[in-house]
CSV table of C-alpha atoms in Angstrom, one decimal:
chain,number,residue,atom,x,y,z
A,652,LYS,CA,5.0,-20.8,4.8
A,653,SER,CA,8.5,-21.2,6.4
A,654,LYS,CA,10.0,-20.0,3.2
A,655,ALA,CA,7.6,-16.8,3.1
A,656,VAL,CA,8.8,-16.0,6.7
A,657,GLN,CA,12.4,-16.5,6.0
A,658,LYS,CA,12.0,-14.1,2.9
A,659,ARG,CA,10.2,-11.6,5.3
A,660,GLN,CA,7.2,-11.9,3.0
A,661,TYR,CA,4.9,-12.0,5.9
A,662,PRO,CA,1.5,-11.2,4.2
A,663,LEU,CA,2.1,-14.2,2.0
A,664,VAL,CA,1.4,-16.3,5.0
A,665,GLU,CA,-2.1,-15.0,5.2
A,666,ARG,CA,-2.6,-15.8,1.6
A,667,GLN,CA,-1.2,-19.3,1.7
A,668,VAL,CA,-3.6,-20.3,4.7
A,669,ASP,CA,-6.5,-18.7,2.8
A,670,ARG,CA,-5.4,-21.0,-0.2
A,671,VAL,CA,-5.4,-24.0,2.2
A,672,ASP,CA,-9.0,-23.2,3.5
A,673,LYS,CA,-10.3,-22.9,-0.1
A,674,ALA,CA,-8.6,-26.2,-1.0
A,675,ILE,CA,-10.3,-27.9,1.9
A,676,GLU,CA,-13.7,-26.2,0.9
A,677,ARG,CA,-13.2,-27.7,-2.6
A,678,VAL,CA,-12.7,-31.3,-1.1
A,679,GLN,CA,-15.6,-30.8,1.2
A,680,LYS,CA,-17.8,-29.6,-1.7
A,681,ASP,CA,-16.6,-32.4,-4.2
A,682,LYS,CA,-17.3,-35.2,-1.6
A,683,ARG,CA,-20.5,-33.5,-0.6
A,684,VAL,CA,-19.7,-34.1,3.1
A,685,ALA,CA,-19.8,-32.0,6.4
A,686,LEU,CA,-16.5,-30.4,7.6
A,687,SER,CA,-15.0,-33.3,9.4
A,688,GLU,CA,-12.9,-33.3,12.5
A,689,ASP,CA,-9.8,-34.1,10.7
A,690,LEU,CA,-10.4,-31.1,8.3
A,691,ILE,CA,-11.2,-28.8,11.2
A,692,GLU,CA,-7.8,-30.0,12.7
A,693,ALA,CA,-6.0,-29.5,9.5
A,694,LYS,CA,-7.2,-26.0,9.3
A,695,THR,CA,-6.0,-25.4,12.9
A,696,LYS,CA,-2.7,-27.0,12.6
A,697,VAL,CA,-2.0,-24.8,9.5
A,698,ARG,CA,-2.6,-21.5,11.6
A,699,GLU,CA,-0.6,-22.9,14.5
A,700,PHE,CA,2.5,-23.6,12.3
A,701,ALA,CA,2.2,-19.9,10.7
A,702,LEU,CA,1.9,-18.6,14.1
A,703,THR,CA,4.7,-20.6,15.4
A,704,ARG,CA,7.0,-19.4,12.5
A,705,LEU,CA,6.2,-15.9,12.8
A,706,ARG,CA,6.9,-16.0,16.6
A,707,GLU,CA,10.3,-17.4,15.9
A,708,SER,CA,10.9,-14.7,13.6
A,709,ASN,CA,9.9,-11.9,16.2
A,710,GLN,CA,7.0,-10.8,14.0
A,711,HIS,CA,4.6,-10.3,16.8
A,712,ASP,CA,2.5,-7.7,15.3
A,713,THR,CA,1.7,-9.8,12.4
A,714,ALA,CA,1.0,-12.9,14.4
A,715,HIS,CA,-1.1,-11.1,16.7
A,716,ARG,CA,-3.2,-9.7,13.9
A,717,LEU,CA,-3.6,-13.0,12.1
A,718,ALA,CA,-4.4,-14.6,15.4
A,719,THR,CA,-7.2,-12.1,16.1
A,720,LEU,CA,-8.3,-12.7,12.5
A,721,TRP,CA,-8.5,-16.3,13.2
A,722,ASN,CA,-9.9,-16.2,16.8
A,723,MET,CA,-6.9,-17.6,18.1
A,724,ASP,CA,-4.8,-16.8,21.1
A,725,TYR,CA,-1.3,-15.5,20.9
A,726,TRP,CA,1.3,-14.7,23.4
A,727,TYR,CA,4.7,-13.1,23.4
A,728,ASP,CA,7.5,-11.5,25.2
A,729,THR,CA,6.5,-7.8,25.1
A,730,GLU,CA,9.8,-6.5,26.0
A,731,GLU,CA,11.6,-8.3,23.2
A,732,ALA,CA,8.6,-7.3,20.9
A,733,GLU,CA,9.1,-3.7,21.7
A,734,LYS,CA,12.8,-3.8,21.0
A,735,TYR,CA,12.2,-5.3,17.5
A,736,THR,CA,9.6,-2.9,16.9
A,737,GLN,CA,11.8,0.0,17.8
A,738,ALA,CA,14.6,-1.3,15.5
A,739,ARG,CA,12.3,-1.3,12.6
A,740,ARG,CA,10.8,2.1,13.4
A,741,GLU,CA,14.7,3.4,13.2
A,742,ARG,CA,15.3,1.6,10.2
A,743,TYR,CA,12.2,2.4,7.9
A,744,ILE,CA,10.3,5.6,6.9
A,745,GLN,CA,7.5,6.0,9.5
A,746,TRP,CA,4.2,7.9,9.0
A,747,GLU,CA,5.5,10.8,11.1
A,748,ASP,CA,8.6,11.0,9.1
A,749,ALA,CA,6.5,11.8,6.0
A,750,PHE,CA,3.9,13.6,7.7
A,751,PRO,CA,4.8,15.5,11.0
A,752,THR,CA,2.6,15.2,13.8
A,753,LYS,CA,1.4,18.7,13.5
A,754,LEU,CA,1.1,20.7,10.1
A,755,GLU,CA,-0.5,24.1,10.3
A,756,GLU,CA,-1.8,23.3,13.9
A,757,ARG,CA,-3.7,20.2,12.8
A,758,VAL,CA,-2.8,16.3,13.4
A,759,ILE,CA,-2.3,14.6,10.3
A,760,ASP,CA,-3.9,11.1,10.8
A,761,VAL,CA,-3.2,8.0,8.8
A,762,PRO,CA,-6.0,8.0,6.3
A,763,ASP,CA,-9.2,5.7,6.4
A,764,VAL,CA,-10.2,4.0,3.0
A,765,LEU,CA,-12.8,6.1,1.5
A,766,SER,CA,-15.8,4.0,0.3
A,767,ASN,CA,-18.6,6.5,0.2
A,768,HIS,CA,-19.0,8.9,-2.9
A,769,VAL,CA,-19.9,11.9,-0.7
A,770,VAL,CA,-16.7,11.4,1.4
A,771,LEU,CA,-14.6,10.8,-1.3
A,772,LYS,CA,-15.8,14.1,-3.1
A,773,ASN,CA,-14.9,16.2,0.2
A,774,GLU,CA,-11.7,14.5,0.9
A,775,PHE,CA,-10.4,14.7,-2.6
A,776,GLN,CA,-11.3,18.5,-2.5
A,777,ALA,CA,-9.0,18.8,0.7
A,778,LEU,CA,-6.3,16.9,-0.8
A,779,GLU,CA,-6.3,19.2,-3.9
A,780,SER,CA,-5.9,22.3,-1.4
A,781,THR,CA,-2.6,20.9,-0.1
A,782,ILE,CA,-1.1,20.8,-3.7
A,783,ASN,CA,2.1,23.0,-3.9
A,784,PRO,CA,1.1,25.8,-6.4
A,785,LYS,CA,4.8,26.0,-7.2
A,786,MET,CA,5.3,22.4,-7.9
A,787,PRO,CA,1.7,21.1,-8.5
A,788,VAL,CA,2.3,17.2,-8.4
A,789,ILE,CA,0.5,14.3,-6.8
A,790,GLY,CA,1.9,10.8,-6.2
A,791,PHE,CA,-0.2,7.7,-6.8
A,792,ASP,CA,0.0,4.0,-6.4
A,793,VAL,CA,-2.3,1.0,-6.8
A,794,GLU,CA,-2.7,-2.1,-4.8
A,795,TRP,CA,-4.7,-5.4,-6.0
A,796,GLY,CA,-5.8,-8.5,-4.7
A,797,ASP,CA,-5.7,-12.1,-5.7
A,798,GLU,CA,-6.4,-13.5,-9.0
A,799,SER,CA,-10.3,-13.0,-8.4
A,800,LEU,CA,-9.9,-9.3,-8.6
A,801,ILE,CA,-9.1,-8.1,-12.1
A,802,GLY,CA,-9.0,-4.5,-11.4
A,803,ALA,CA,-7.6,-2.2,-8.4
A,804,ALA,CA,-8.3,-3.0,-5.0
A,805,LEU,CA,-7.1,0.3,-3.7
A,806,LEU,CA,-5.7,3.8,-5.3
A,807,GLN,CA,-3.4,5.9,-3.1
A,808,LEU,CA,-3.1,9.8,-3.7
A,809,SER,CA,-0.7,11.7,-2.1
A,810,THR,CA,0.7,15.3,-1.9
A,811,ALA,CA,3.8,16.1,0.2
A,812,ARG,CA,1.3,17.1,3.0
A,813,ALA,CA,-1.7,14.7,2.8
A,814,SER,CA,-2.9,11.5,1.4
A,815,ILE,CA,-6.1,9.7,0.8
A,816,LEU,CA,-7.0,6.0,0.1
A,817,ILE,CA,-9.9,5.2,-2.2
A,818,ASP,CA,-11.8,2.0,-2.3
A,819,ILE,CA,-12.1,1.3,-6.0
A,820,PRO,CA,-14.2,-1.7,-5.8
A,821,ALA,CA,-16.9,-0.3,-3.5
A,822,LEU,CA,-17.2,3.1,-5.4
A,823,GLY,CA,-16.9,1.5,-8.9
A,824,LYS,CA,-20.2,-0.8,-8.0
A,825,THR,CA,-22.5,2.3,-8.1
A,826,LYS,CA,-23.6,5.0,-10.6
A,827,GLU,CA,-23.0,7.7,-7.9
A,828,GLY,CA,-19.8,6.3,-7.0
A,829,CYS,CA,-18.6,6.1,-10.7
A,830,GLU,CA,-19.8,9.9,-11.2
A,831,VAL,CA,-17.5,11.0,-8.4
A,832,LEU,CA,-14.5,8.8,-9.4
A,833,GLU,CA,-14.8,10.4,-12.9
A,834,SER,CA,-15.0,14.1,-11.5
A,835,THR,CA,-12.2,13.5,-9.2
A,836,VAL,CA,-9.7,10.6,-10.1
A,837,GLY,CA,-10.6,10.6,-13.7
A,838,ARG,CA,-10.3,14.5,-14.0
A,839,LEU,CA,-6.7,14.5,-12.1
A,840,PHE,CA,-5.3,12.0,-14.4
A,841,ALA,CA,-6.4,14.1,-17.6
A,842,SER,CA,-5.2,17.2,-16.1
A,843,SER,CA,-3.0,19.7,-17.9
A,844,SER,CA,-2.1,21.5,-14.9
A,845,VAL,CA,-1.0,18.7,-12.2
A,846,LYS,CA,1.4,16.0,-12.8
A,847,VAL,CA,0.4,12.5,-11.2
A,848,LEU,CA,3.4,10.9,-10.2
A,849,GLY,CA,3.8,6.9,-10.4
A,850,PHE,CA,6.6,4.6,-10.2
A,851,SER,CA,7.0,1.9,-12.9
A,852,CYS,CA,3.2,2.5,-13.1
A,853,ARG,CA,2.1,0.7,-16.5
A,854,GLN,CA,0.5,-2.2,-14.8
A,855,ASP,CA,-1.1,0.3,-12.0
A,856,LEU,CA,-3.0,2.1,-15.0
A,857,SER,CA,-4.1,-1.0,-16.5
A,858,ARG,CA,-5.6,-2.2,-13.0
A,859,LEU,CA,-7.5,1.1,-13.0
A,860,ARG,CA,-8.7,0.9,-16.6
A,861,ASN,CA,-10.0,-2.6,-15.8
A,862,SER,CA,-11.7,-1.7,-12.5
A,863,PRO,CA,-15.5,-2.0,-12.1
A,864,SER,CA,-17.8,0.8,-13.7
A,865,VAL,CA,-21.3,1.5,-14.0
A,866,GLY,CA,-22.7,3.0,-17.2
A,867,ASP,CA,-21.6,3.5,-20.7
A,868,ALA,CA,-18.5,5.2,-20.4
A,869,HIS,CA,-15.7,4.0,-17.8
A,870,TRP,CA,-14.8,6.5,-15.2
A,871,PHE,CA,-11.1,6.2,-16.0
A,872,GLY,CA,-10.2,7.8,-19.2
A,873,ARG,CA,-7.3,9.8,-20.3
A,874,THR,CA,-3.9,9.5,-18.6
A,875,THR,CA,-2.1,12.7,-19.8
A,876,ALA,CA,-1.1,13.7,-16.7
A,877,VAL,CA,0.7,10.7,-15.6
A,878,VAL,CA,4.5,10.9,-15.3
A,879,ASP,CA,6.6,7.8,-14.5
A,880,ILE,CA,9.4,8.8,-12.2
A,881,LYS,CA,11.4,5.8,-12.7
A,882,PRO,CA,13.3,7.0,-16.1
A,883,LEU,CA,13.8,10.3,-14.4
A,884,ILE,CA,15.5,8.6,-11.5
A,885,ALA,CA,17.7,6.6,-14.3
A,886,ILE,CA,18.6,10.0,-15.8
A,887,ASP,CA,19.5,11.5,-12.4
A,888,ASN,CA,21.5,8.4,-11.3
A,889,ALA,CA,22.1,5.6,-13.5
A,890,LYS,CA,23.0,3.3,-10.6
A,891,LEU,CA,19.4,3.3,-9.4
A,892,ARG,CA,17.7,2.4,-12.8
A,893,LEU,CA,17.1,-1.2,-11.4
A,894,LEU,CA,16.2,-0.6,-7.9
A,895,GLY,CA,12.7,-0.6,-6.7
A,896,LEU,CA,10.9,2.1,-5.0
A,897,SER,CA,12.1,1.1,-1.4
A,898,ARG,CA,15.7,1.4,-2.3
A,899,VAL,CA,15.3,4.5,-4.3
A,900,CYS,CA,13.5,6.1,-1.5
A,901,GLU,CA,16.4,5.4,0.8
A,902,HIS,CA,18.9,7.0,-1.7
A,903,TYR,CA,16.7,10.2,-1.8
A,904,VAL,CA,15.1,10.3,1.4
A,905,GLY,CA,17.4,8.6,3.8
A,906,LYS,CA,15.4,5.7,4.9
A,907,PRO,CA,13.7,2.8,2.9
A,908,LEU,CA,10.1,2.1,2.7
A,909,ASP,CA,9.0,-1.1,4.8
A,910,LYS,CA,7.6,-3.4,2.0
A,911,SER,CA,6.3,-6.1,4.5
A,912,GLU,CA,2.8,-5.4,3.7
A,913,GLN,CA,3.1,-5.4,-0.1
A,914,CYS,CA,1.5,-8.8,-0.7
A,915,SER,CA,-1.3,-8.1,1.8
A,916,MET,CA,-5.0,-9.2,1.0
A,917,TRP,CA,-5.8,-5.8,-0.4
A,918,GLN,CA,-9.2,-6.7,-1.1
A,919,GLN,CA,-10.3,-7.6,2.3
A,920,ARG,CA,-12.1,-4.8,4.4
A,921,PRO,CA,-11.1,-3.3,6.8
A,922,LEU,CA,-7.4,-2.7,6.3
A,923,SER,CA,-5.2,-2.9,9.2
A,924,LEU,CA,-3.3,0.2,10.2
A,925,ASN,CA,0.0,-1.0,8.9
A,926,GLN,CA,-1.7,-1.7,5.5
A,927,ARG,CA,-2.9,1.9,5.4
A,928,VAL,CA,0.5,3.2,6.4
A,929,TYR,CA,2.1,1.3,3.8
A,930,ALA,CA,-0.3,2.3,1.0
A,931,ALA,CA,-0.2,6.1,1.8
A,932,LEU,CA,3.5,6.2,2.0
A,933,ASP,CA,4.1,4.4,-1.3
A,934,ALA,CA,2.3,7.5,-3.2
A,935,TRP,CA,3.9,9.8,-0.9
A,936,ALA,CA,7.5,8.6,-1.8
A,937,CYS,CA,6.7,9.4,-5.6
A,938,VAL,CA,6.3,13.1,-4.5
A,939,ALA,CA,9.3,13.1,-2.0
A,940,ILE,CA,11.7,11.7,-4.8
A,941,TYR,CA,10.4,14.0,-7.4
A,942,GLU,CA,11.1,16.8,-5.5
A,943,LYS,CA,14.6,15.9,-4.7
A,944,ILE,CA,15.2,15.3,-8.3
A,945,SER,CA,13.7,18.6,-9.2
A,946,PHE,CA,15.7,20.4,-6.6
A,947,ARG,CA,18.9,18.7,-7.7
A,948,ALA,CA,18.2,19.7,-11.3
A,949,PHE,CA,17.5,23.3,-10.6
A,950,THR,CA,20.5,23.5,-8.2
A,951,SER,CA,22.6,22.2,-11.1
A,952,THR,CA,21.1,24.5,-13.7
A,953,SER,CA,21.7,27.5,-11.5
A,954,LEU,CA,25.1,26.8,-10.8
A,955,LYS,CA,25.9,26.2,-14.6
A,956,ASN,CA,24.3,29.7,-15.3
A,957,THR,CA,26.5,31.5,-12.7
A,958,THR,CA,29.8,30.0,-14.0
């Protein structure tokens, strides 16, 4: 856990504690004994150690979230925590940077995770209404959980003006959910009129194909609409070809993405606010970067035509 904190891989702390819990459960099961005081103390000590390291790194938000999850108390210097939080807000892209507080006289909220097929259908239609007709694109990204989850844990879709988060495991378990996934996500990825933008997205597509599905045919079929923007970025600027999405975003948008939630427990519900913001911004970034590249290409072509 100390290495995970030092490397700022804070979500890995939660995963490592979860692994310790599972190891203790295996010991308990193999020996066929009740959970002893020593094992209970071991679970507590692991959590206390994790919270201590997070406190030392000023990761109070993460520590407080985990302490609440573990039914433990956590105290910290609120003034120092506020300074640290403000510094991170200034360093990384925030929700309000991507989606201004008010757009067309309505507040753009961080999206909830859509687990109901009726709600998904309505929210997907609302998302499609925000597609720019002059540049019809939607960004996407996929999150997955630990080794126990083969497919996708979450699908994020975003235009420049709105985002939705789709609970793939929940919807893929029912016939109604799969029918709506096919008529929304499946139709989108097979579209001939909208480009679906991803970043180094081969594994994302593989995860979607291997996600749960009820019925003879899988709800996720053709992917003719998908455009991987990473090769386009390399063409636009060769120096960026080996960089990840966060650094590329910093080049085109002015700020990097905060990747501290990248290794979160994405299969758990509910997702935290920070997880939902992270997920939505990853999909949004694909659109923002593509728009910048397209504008640069258009400007360059226009200048050549006038000379």
